[in-house]
Amino acid sequence: MPYDLVIVANRLPVDRVTQPDGSSGWRTSPGGLVTAIEPVMRANDGVWIGWPGGTEEGLDPFEHDGLELVPMSMTQADIEGFYEGFSNGTLWPLYHDLVAKPEFHREWWDSYVHVNQRFAEKAASLAAEDATVWVHDYQLQLVPQMLRTLRPDLRIGFYLHIPFPPAELFQQLPWRRQLLEGLLGADLVGFQLPGAAQNFVRLVRQRVGHKTHRDLVYLPDGRTVRASPFPISIDAAGFEEMARSEPVVARAAEIREALGDPRKVFLGIDRLDYTKGIFARLRAYAELIEDGQLDVEDAVFVQVAVPSREQVEEYRILRDEIDRLVGRINGDLGRIGRPAISYLHSSYPREEMAALYTAADVMVVTPYRDGMNLVAKEYVACRYDNDGALVLSEFAGAADELRQAWLVNPYDINGMKSALLEAFNAEPRETTRRMKAMRKTVTQHDVAAWAASFMSELSDVGTHGKAVKPARRS
Ligand code: GDG
């Protein structure tokens, strides 16, 4: 059956689970993207194409919780070349300021082209005439062009969830031109921040030689492509509602009690990724205890490191480094029943995340580079009493909007120490003033507004396809 709206993303919004009776089923995976896109999908009877994880083959399209899902299979070779290789070993570090060294391997690139082609062909086969296709993220940057070749009638949008690097870094990529041309297959290319959109337009002018004016690229065939910022957000009302719920309030109190009722709780929640700056942040915190400016009787740092990309060597090394650092800090500075850092290498249900946000006095988000960082926004959404302090890296996209956070340069350990201490000692009047302003931003610019503005701009710029209906708002 052809669809008027096709979402194409590397992952499907569901995870495989084993039911109590031993059979296997699906569970909606947590995360902002599902919340954002689900209402638009429903309003347009859309379909979502993506990889369900694993190497199972021959999975049929299925419906889950009212969403039409089409699973794309991956072989072990696809996972190694396309996913762990080119996506996470080449593009991810290259697009995050070379925080780690990107590797360039021709066989990874071949695999990336091959998998992108399969996604494009699947999207082409499912889209109705003049339909809209919305392609997501760095794993699928060739899909827009491949899809346009197969189906010139479509209206195509692309959204990049991670930063888009400056020309000086992007230039290193042996396949730079192919990637730019891949993205130019879209009518609208969306980024988190204005700077990323400008980087893209500048590269297109320099490397592909197309004429550009402000956010527009003029292609020789008469098409125009728009490159604009659309800062992504969260389901702010949903988080607040969860934080206000009785079980979450009770659980937050239980967490504080289990921590020994310290005066202040610091919190970090990140995927265990080298871009997130976990190591430097914990070092800064430990130094404050060593210097005698914080005391383990008074404060504790809860660090949740959510397992991520565990098959990639860099990530295994990082995990070992953080394990060692936490062991050393707690061994040197902790007392019985009073660790300096309470470290959890695990993922949790959304309610537990909300309880952690509620329990924390100081939220510490210090990535070296981050497209947006939804954790920072989720913390703000949960603080309905306008209390709690946010320490936030200048290099997270979220810092553009959350100007009232204690902003830090994550490379500056002394600067981070000062900010942690200021946030720890801040007067309630000061934290309230800051939190109020940040809450206004997050509640006004929520994820529904993000999806609606992308869709409405796509309807305006596309010379092809028919317009998509905005989500019905309840
Ligand atoms: C990429 C970009 C950009 C995490 N652990 C658990 C859990 N989460 C949820 C959080 C949050 C999301 O995952 C993480 O989003 P972030 O934005 O913080 O970071 P990335 O995963 O790196 O996301 C980033 C984002 O895409 C969106 O465009 O902001 O810059 O790197 O929503 O709550 N959720 C649950 N259990 C966990 O253990 N339930």
Coordinates of C-alpha atoms and ligand atoms in Angstrom, one line a residue:
M1 CA 0.0 0.0 0.0
P2 CA 1.5 3.4 -0.9
Y3 CA 1.9 6.0 1.8
D4 CA 1.7 9.8 1.7
L5 CA 4.3 10.1 4.4
V6 CA 7.4 8.0 4.7
I7 CA 9.9 8.3 7.6
V8 CA 13.3 6.9 7.0
A9 CA 15.7 6.5 9.9
N10 CA 18.5 4.1 10.7
R11 CA 16.6 2.6 13.6
L12 CA 12.9 1.6 13.9
P13 CA 11.3 3.2 17.0
V14 CA 10.9 -0.3 18.6
D15 CA 13.1 -2.8 20.3
R16 CA 12.8 -6.6 20.3
V17 CA 11.7 -8.0 23.6
T18 CA 11.0 -11.5 24.9
Q19 CA 7.5 -11.9 26.3
P20 CA 6.8 -13.7 29.5
D21 CA 5.6 -16.8 27.5
G22 CA 9.0 -16.9 25.7
S23 CA 7.7 -15.6 22.4
S24 CA 9.3 -12.4 21.0
G25 CA 7.5 -9.1 20.5
W26 CA 8.2 -5.4 20.2
R27 CA 8.4 -2.5 22.6
T28 CA 8.4 1.2 21.7
S29 CA 11.9 2.5 22.3
P30 CA 12.2 5.5 24.6
G31 CA 13.3 8.7 23.0
G32 CA 12.3 12.1 21.7
L33 CA 12.2 11.2 18.1
V34 CA 9.3 8.7 18.5
T35 CA 7.3 11.3 20.5
A36 CA 8.0 13.9 17.8
I37 CA 7.1 12.0 14.8
E38 CA 4.3 9.7 16.0
P39 CA 1.6 12.4 15.8
V40 CA 2.7 13.5 12.3
M41 CA 2.7 9.8 11.2
R42 CA -0.8 9.2 12.6
A43 CA -2.2 12.3 11.0
N44 CA -0.9 11.3 7.6
D45 CA -1.2 7.5 7.8
G46 CA 2.5 7.3 7.5
V47 CA 5.0 4.5 7.5
W48 CA 8.5 4.2 9.2
I49 CA 11.4 2.4 7.6
G50 CA 14.3 1.4 9.7
W51 CA 16.6 -1.3 11.2
P52 CA 15.2 -3.2 14.2
G53 CA 18.7 -4.2 15.4
G54 CA 20.2 -7.6 15.1
T55 CA 20.7 -9.7 11.9
E56 CA 17.3 -11.4 11.6
E57 CA 16.3 -11.6 8.0
G58 CA 13.0 -11.7 6.2
L59 CA 11.0 -9.7 8.8
D60 CA 7.6 -8.6 7.4
P61 CA 6.2 -5.1 7.8
F62 CA 4.1 -4.9 10.9
E63 CA 1.9 -2.6 13.0
H64 CA 2.9 -1.7 16.5
D65 CA 0.8 0.6 18.7
G66 CA -0.9 1.9 15.6
L67 CA 2.3 2.7 13.8
E68 CA 3.1 1.1 10.4
L69 CA 6.7 -0.2 10.6
V70 CA 8.9 -1.7 7.8
P71 CA 12.0 -3.5 9.1
M72 CA 15.2 -3.3 7.1
S73 CA 17.5 -6.3 7.7
M74 CA 21.3 -5.9 8.1
T75 CA 23.9 -8.6 7.6
Q76 CA 26.9 -8.8 10.0
A77 CA 28.9 -7.2 7.2
D78 CA 26.5 -4.3 7.0
I79 CA 26.7 -3.8 10.7
E80 CA 30.5 -3.8 10.7
G81 CA 30.9 -1.7 7.5
F82 CA 27.9 0.7 7.4
Y83 CA 27.0 1.0 11.1
E84 CA 30.0 0.5 13.3
G85 CA 32.4 1.4 10.6
F86 CA 31.5 4.4 8.4
S87 CA 28.6 5.8 10.6
N88 CA 30.2 5.5 14.0
G89 CA 33.9 5.1 13.2
T90 CA 34.2 7.8 10.4
L91 CA 31.2 10.2 10.5
W92 CA 30.5 10.4 14.2
P93 CA 34.0 11.6 15.3
L94 CA 34.4 13.7 12.2
Y95 CA 31.2 15.6 12.8
H96 CA 32.0 16.0 16.5
D97 CA 35.1 18.1 16.2
L98 CA 37.5 15.1 15.9
V99 CA 37.0 14.4 19.6
A100 CA 38.3 11.0 18.5
K101 CA 40.2 10.2 15.4
P102 CA 38.0 9.3 12.4
E103 CA 39.1 6.3 10.4
F104 CA 38.7 6.4 6.6
H105 CA 38.3 2.9 5.0
R106 CA 37.2 2.4 1.5
E107 CA 35.3 -0.8 2.3
W108 CA 33.3 1.0 5.0
W109 CA 32.3 3.6 2.4
D110 CA 31.2 0.9 -0.1
S111 CA 29.1 -0.6 2.6
Y112 CA 27.6 2.8 3.5
V113 CA 26.6 3.4 -0.2
H114 CA 25.2 -0.1 -0.4
V115 CA 23.0 0.2 2.7
N116 CA 21.8 3.8 1.8
Q117 CA 20.8 2.5 -1.7
R118 CA 18.7 -0.3 -0.1
F119 CA 17.0 2.3 2.2
A120 CA 16.3 4.5 -0.8
E121 CA 14.8 1.7 -2.8
K122 CA 12.6 0.7 0.0
A123 CA 11.3 4.2 0.5
A124 CA 10.8 4.6 -3.3
S125 CA 8.7 1.4 -3.3
L126 CA 6.4 2.6 -0.4
A127 CA 5.8 6.2 -1.2
A128 CA 2.6 7.2 -3.0
E129 CA 2.8 9.6 -5.9
D130 CA 3.8 13.1 -4.8
A131 CA 4.3 11.8 -1.2
T132 CA 6.6 13.3 1.4
V133 CA 9.7 11.4 2.6
W134 CA 11.5 12.6 5.7
V135 CA 15.0 11.1 6.0
H136 CA 16.9 11.2 9.4
D137 CA 20.5 11.6 10.4
Y138 CA 24.1 10.9 9.5
Q139 CA 23.7 7.3 8.7
L140 CA 21.5 8.1 5.7
Q141 CA 23.0 11.2 4.0
L142 CA 23.0 9.6 0.5
V143 CA 19.4 8.6 0.6
P144 CA 17.9 12.0 -0.5
Q145 CA 19.8 12.0 -3.8
M146 CA 19.3 8.2 -4.5
L147 CA 15.6 8.6 -3.8
R148 CA 15.3 11.7 -6.0
T149 CA 16.8 9.7 -8.9
L150 CA 14.3 6.9 -8.4
R151 CA 11.3 9.1 -7.7
P152 CA 11.5 12.7 -8.9
D153 CA 7.9 13.3 -7.9
L154 CA 8.6 13.1 -4.2
R155 CA 9.0 15.9 -1.7
I156 CA 12.1 15.1 0.3
G157 CA 13.2 16.4 3.7
F158 CA 16.4 15.6 5.6
Y159 CA 17.2 16.3 9.2
L160 CA 20.7 15.9 10.8
H161 CA 20.5 15.3 14.5
I162 CA 24.3 15.8 15.2
P163 CA 26.5 18.8 14.4
F164 CA 27.6 19.6 10.9
P165 CA 31.3 20.4 11.0
P166 CA 33.1 23.4 9.7
A167 CA 34.6 23.1 6.2
E168 CA 38.2 22.8 7.6
L169 CA 37.2 19.4 9.2
F170 CA 34.7 18.1 6.6
Q171 CA 37.3 18.6 3.9
Q172 CA 39.3 15.6 5.3
L173 CA 36.6 13.2 4.1
P174 CA 37.6 11.4 0.9
W175 CA 34.0 11.2 -0.1
R176 CA 33.0 14.8 0.8
R177 CA 31.5 15.7 -2.5
Q178 CA 29.4 12.5 -2.7
L179 CA 27.9 13.3 0.8
L180 CA 27.1 16.9 -0.1
E181 CA 25.5 15.8 -3.3
G182 CA 23.6 13.1 -1.4
L183 CA 22.1 15.7 0.9
L184 CA 21.2 18.0 -2.0
G185 CA 18.7 15.5 -3.2
A186 CA 16.4 16.9 -0.5
D187 CA 14.2 20.0 -0.8
L188 CA 14.9 21.0 2.7
V189 CA 18.0 20.1 4.8
G190 CA 17.4 20.7 8.5
F191 CA 20.1 21.2 11.2
Q192 CA 20.1 21.8 14.9
L193 CA 21.8 25.2 14.7
P194 CA 22.2 28.1 12.3
G195 CA 26.0 27.6 12.2
A196 CA 25.6 24.1 11.0
A197 CA 23.3 25.2 8.1
Q198 CA 25.9 27.9 7.2
N199 CA 28.7 25.3 7.2
F200 CA 26.7 23.2 4.8
V201 CA 25.9 26.0 2.4
R202 CA 29.5 27.2 2.4
L203 CA 30.8 23.7 1.6
V204 CA 28.3 23.3 -1.2
R205 CA 29.5 26.5 -2.7
Q206 CA 33.2 25.7 -2.3
R207 CA 33.2 22.0 -3.1
V208 CA 30.3 21.4 -5.5
G209 CA 30.3 24.8 -7.1
H210 CA 26.6 25.6 -6.9
K211 CA 25.3 29.1 -6.6
T212 CA 24.0 29.9 -3.1
H213 CA 22.2 32.9 -1.5
R214 CA 21.8 32.9 2.3
D215 CA 20.1 29.6 3.1
L216 CA 19.3 28.6 -0.5
V217 CA 21.3 26.5 -2.9
Y218 CA 20.5 26.8 -6.6
L219 CA 21.0 23.6 -8.6
P220 CA 21.8 23.6 -12.3
D221 CA 18.5 21.7 -13.0
G222 CA 16.5 24.6 -11.7
R223 CA 15.7 23.1 -8.3
T224 CA 16.4 25.0 -5.1
V225 CA 17.4 23.4 -1.8
R226 CA 16.9 25.2 1.5
A227 CA 19.3 24.6 4.5
S228 CA 17.7 25.8 7.8
P229 CA 18.1 25.3 11.6
F230 CA 15.3 23.5 13.5
P231 CA 16.5 23.0 17.1
I232 CA 15.0 19.8 18.3
S233 CA 13.2 19.5 21.6
I234 CA 11.3 17.2 23.9
D235 CA 7.8 16.4 25.0
A236 CA 8.0 19.0 27.8
A237 CA 4.5 18.6 29.0
G238 CA 4.9 14.8 29.1
F239 CA 8.0 15.0 31.2
E240 CA 6.5 17.5 33.6
E241 CA 3.4 15.4 34.0
M242 CA 5.6 12.4 34.8
A243 CA 7.7 14.4 37.3
R244 CA 4.5 15.5 39.1
S245 CA 3.1 12.0 39.3
E246 CA 2.9 10.4 42.7
P247 CA 5.1 7.3 42.0
V248 CA 7.9 9.5 40.5
V249 CA 7.8 12.0 43.4
A250 CA 7.9 9.0 45.9
R251 CA 10.8 7.4 43.9
A252 CA 12.8 10.6 43.9
A253 CA 12.6 10.8 47.7
E254 CA 13.6 7.1 47.9
I255 CA 16.6 7.8 45.7
R256 CA 17.8 10.6 48.0
E257 CA 17.3 8.5 51.0
A258 CA 19.2 5.6 49.4
L259 CA 22.1 8.0 48.7
G260 CA 22.2 8.8 52.5
D261 CA 20.2 12.1 52.3
P262 CA 23.1 14.3 51.3
R263 CA 22.6 18.0 51.2
K264 CA 23.1 18.2 47.5
V265 CA 22.9 15.6 44.7
F266 CA 24.8 16.2 41.4
L267 CA 23.6 14.2 38.4
G268 CA 25.0 13.2 35.0
I269 CA 23.1 11.1 32.5
D270 CA 24.7 10.3 29.2
R271 CA 25.1 7.6 26.6
L272 CA 28.6 6.2 27.4
D273 CA 30.1 8.2 24.5
Y274 CA 33.5 10.0 24.3
T275 CA 31.7 13.2 23.0
K276 CA 29.9 13.5 26.3
G277 CA 32.9 14.6 28.4
I278 CA 32.1 12.2 31.3
F279 CA 35.8 11.6 32.3
A280 CA 36.7 15.3 32.6
R281 CA 33.6 16.2 34.5
L282 CA 34.2 13.5 37.1
R283 CA 37.8 14.6 37.4
A284 CA 36.7 18.2 38.1
Y285 CA 34.3 17.0 40.7
A286 CA 36.9 14.8 42.4
E287 CA 39.3 17.7 42.5
L288 CA 36.8 19.8 44.4
I289 CA 36.7 17.1 47.1
E290 CA 40.5 16.8 47.2
D291 CA 40.7 20.6 47.5
G292 CA 38.3 20.5 50.4
Q293 CA 35.7 22.6 48.7
L294 CA 33.2 19.7 48.6
D295 CA 32.7 17.0 51.2
V296 CA 31.4 13.5 50.6
E297 CA 29.2 13.9 53.7
D298 CA 27.5 16.8 52.0
A299 CA 27.3 15.9 48.4
V300 CA 27.3 12.9 46.0
F301 CA 27.6 12.7 42.2
V302 CA 25.3 10.2 40.5
Q303 CA 26.6 9.4 37.1
V304 CA 24.4 7.2 34.8
A305 CA 26.3 5.9 31.8
V306 CA 23.9 4.3 29.4
P307 CA 25.5 1.4 27.5
S308 CA 26.1 2.4 23.9
R309 CA 27.9 1.0 20.7
E310 CA 29.6 -1.6 22.8
Q311 CA 31.0 -3.4 19.7
V312 CA 33.1 -0.4 18.7
E313 CA 36.7 -0.5 20.1
E314 CA 36.8 3.2 21.1
Y315 CA 33.7 2.7 23.3
R316 CA 35.1 -0.3 25.1
I317 CA 38.3 1.6 25.9
L318 CA 36.3 4.6 27.2
R319 CA 34.2 2.3 29.4
D320 CA 37.4 0.8 31.0
E321 CA 38.9 4.3 31.5
I322 CA 35.8 5.5 33.3
D323 CA 35.5 2.3 35.4
R324 CA 39.1 2.9 36.5
L325 CA 38.6 6.6 37.2
V326 CA 35.5 6.0 39.3
G327 CA 37.2 3.2 41.2
R328 CA 40.2 5.4 42.0
I329 CA 38.1 8.4 43.0
N330 CA 35.9 6.3 45.3
G331 CA 38.9 4.4 46.7
D332 CA 40.8 7.6 47.5
L333 CA 38.0 9.9 48.6
G334 CA 35.0 7.9 49.6
R335 CA 34.0 6.8 53.1
I336 CA 32.0 3.9 54.3
G337 CA 28.5 4.4 52.9
R338 CA 29.6 7.6 51.3
P339 CA 31.0 7.2 47.8
A340 CA 32.1 10.4 46.1
I341 CA 30.5 9.1 42.9
S342 CA 27.5 6.7 42.6
Y343 CA 28.2 5.2 39.2
L344 CA 25.5 3.2 37.2
H345 CA 26.3 1.6 33.9
S346 CA 22.7 0.8 32.8
S347 CA 19.7 2.1 31.1
Y348 CA 16.4 2.8 32.9
P349 CA 12.7 3.3 32.2
R350 CA 11.6 6.9 31.5
E351 CA 9.9 7.1 34.9
E352 CA 13.2 6.3 36.6
M353 CA 14.9 9.0 34.5
A354 CA 12.2 11.5 35.7
A355 CA 12.8 10.5 39.3
L356 CA 16.5 11.0 38.9
Y357 CA 16.0 14.5 37.4
T358 CA 13.6 15.3 40.3
A359 CA 16.1 14.0 42.9
A360 CA 19.0 16.1 41.5
D361 CA 20.0 19.6 42.7
V362 CA 22.7 20.1 40.1
M363 CA 22.4 18.6 36.7
V364 CA 25.8 18.4 34.9
V365 CA 25.8 18.2 31.1
T366 CA 29.3 18.8 29.7
P367 CA 29.8 17.3 26.2
Y368 CA 32.8 18.4 24.1
R369 CA 30.3 18.7 21.3
D370 CA 26.6 17.7 21.0
G371 CA 24.0 18.4 18.3
M372 CA 21.5 19.4 20.9
N373 CA 21.4 17.3 24.1
L374 CA 17.9 16.4 25.2
V375 CA 18.9 15.4 28.7
A376 CA 19.5 19.1 29.6
K377 CA 16.0 20.0 28.3
E378 CA 14.4 17.0 30.1
Y379 CA 15.9 18.1 33.4
V380 CA 14.5 21.6 32.9
A381 CA 11.0 20.2 32.0
C382 CA 10.9 18.1 35.2
R383 CA 11.7 21.1 37.5
Y384 CA 8.2 22.4 37.8
D385 CA 9.0 24.1 41.2
N386 CA 11.6 26.3 39.3
D387 CA 14.4 24.9 41.5
G388 CA 17.6 23.0 40.5
A389 CA 20.7 24.2 38.7
L390 CA 21.9 23.3 35.3
V391 CA 25.6 23.2 34.4
L392 CA 25.8 23.1 30.7
S393 CA 28.6 22.9 28.1
E394 CA 28.8 25.8 25.6
F395 CA 29.4 23.2 22.9
A396 CA 26.0 21.5 23.3
G397 CA 23.4 22.8 20.9
A398 CA 21.1 23.3 23.9
A399 CA 23.4 26.1 25.1
D400 CA 22.0 28.4 22.3
E401 CA 18.6 28.3 24.0
L402 CA 19.4 27.6 27.6
R403 CA 21.4 30.8 28.1
Q404 CA 20.6 30.9 31.8
A405 CA 22.4 27.7 32.7
W406 CA 25.9 27.9 34.3
L407 CA 27.7 27.6 30.9
V408 CA 31.1 26.0 30.9
N409 CA 33.9 25.1 28.5
P410 CA 34.3 21.4 29.0
Y411 CA 38.0 21.5 28.1
D412 CA 38.7 24.0 31.0
I413 CA 38.8 21.9 34.2
N414 CA 39.3 24.9 36.5
G415 CA 36.3 26.6 34.8
M416 CA 34.2 23.5 35.3
K417 CA 35.2 23.3 39.0
S418 CA 34.2 27.0 39.5
A419 CA 30.8 26.4 37.8
L420 CA 30.1 23.2 39.8
L421 CA 30.8 25.1 43.0
E422 CA 28.8 28.1 42.1
A423 CA 25.8 25.9 41.1
F424 CA 26.2 24.0 44.4
N425 CA 26.3 27.2 46.5
A426 CA 23.8 29.3 44.5
E427 CA 21.0 31.1 46.4
P428 CA 17.5 29.7 45.8
R429 CA 16.6 33.1 44.4
E430 CA 19.3 32.8 41.7
T431 CA 18.5 29.2 40.7
T432 CA 14.8 30.1 40.5
R433 CA 15.4 33.1 38.3
R434 CA 17.5 31.0 35.9
M435 CA 15.2 28.0 35.9
K436 CA 12.1 30.0 35.3
A437 CA 13.6 31.5 32.1
M438 CA 14.8 28.1 30.9
R439 CA 11.4 26.5 31.5
K440 CA 9.7 29.1 29.5
T441 CA 12.0 28.3 26.5
V442 CA 11.6 24.5 26.8
T443 CA 7.8 24.6 27.2
Q444 CA 7.3 27.0 24.4
H445 CA 9.6 25.2 22.0
D446 CA 8.6 21.6 22.5
V447 CA 9.1 18.7 20.1
A448 CA 5.6 19.1 18.6
A449 CA 6.5 22.6 17.6
W450 CA 9.8 21.3 16.1
A451 CA 8.1 18.7 14.0
A452 CA 5.4 21.1 12.9
S453 CA 7.9 23.8 11.8
F454 CA 10.0 21.3 9.8
M455 CA 6.9 20.0 8.0
S456 CA 5.5 23.4 7.3
E457 CA 8.7 24.6 5.9
L458 CA 9.0 21.5 3.8
S459 CA 5.5 22.1 2.4
D460 CA 6.6 25.6 1.4
V461 CA 9.9 24.9 -0.2
G462 CA 9.2 21.7 -2.1
T463 CA 8.5 22.2 -5.8
H464 CA 7.5 18.5 -5.8
G465 CA 4.9 16.5 -3.9
K466 CA 1.8 17.4 -2.0
A467 CA 1.7 19.1 1.4
V468 CA 1.7 17.1 4.6
K469 CA -1.0 17.6 7.2
P470 CA 0.3 18.9 10.6
A471 CA -0.3 16.6 13.6
R472 CA -3.8 16.9 15.2
R473 CA -3.2 18.6 18.5
S474 CA -5.3 17.2 21.4
Ligands
GDG1 C1 21.5 12.5 19.4 C2 22.5 13.7 19.4 C3 20.6 15.2 19.9 C4 19.1 8.1 27.6 N1 19.3 7.0 28.4 C5 18.1 6.5 28.7 C6 17.2 7.3 28.0 N2 17.8 8.2 27.3 C7 17.2 9.2 26.5 C8 17.3 10.6 27.1 C9 17.2 11.5 25.9 C10 17.9 10.6 24.8 O1 17.9 9.3 25.3 C11 19.4 11.1 24.7 O2 19.4 12.2 23.9 P1 20.6 13.2 23.9 O3 20.2 14.4 23.1 O4 21.0 13.6 25.3 O5 21.9 12.5 23.2 P2 22.1 11.5 22.0 O6 21.7 10.1 22.3 O7 23.6 11.6 21.7 O8 21.3 12.0 20.7 C12 22.0 14.8 20.3 C13 19.7 14.0 19.8 O9 20.2 13.0 18.9 C14 18.3 14.4 19.2 O10 18.4 15.1 18.0 O11 20.1 16.1 20.9 O12 22.9 15.9 20.2 O13 23.8 13.3 19.7 O14 15.9 11.7 25.5 O15 16.2 10.7 28.0 N3 15.8 7.0 28.1 C15 15.5 6.0 28.9 N4 16.3 5.2 29.5 C16 17.7 5.5 29.5 O16 18.4 4.8 30.2 N5 14.2 5.7 29.0

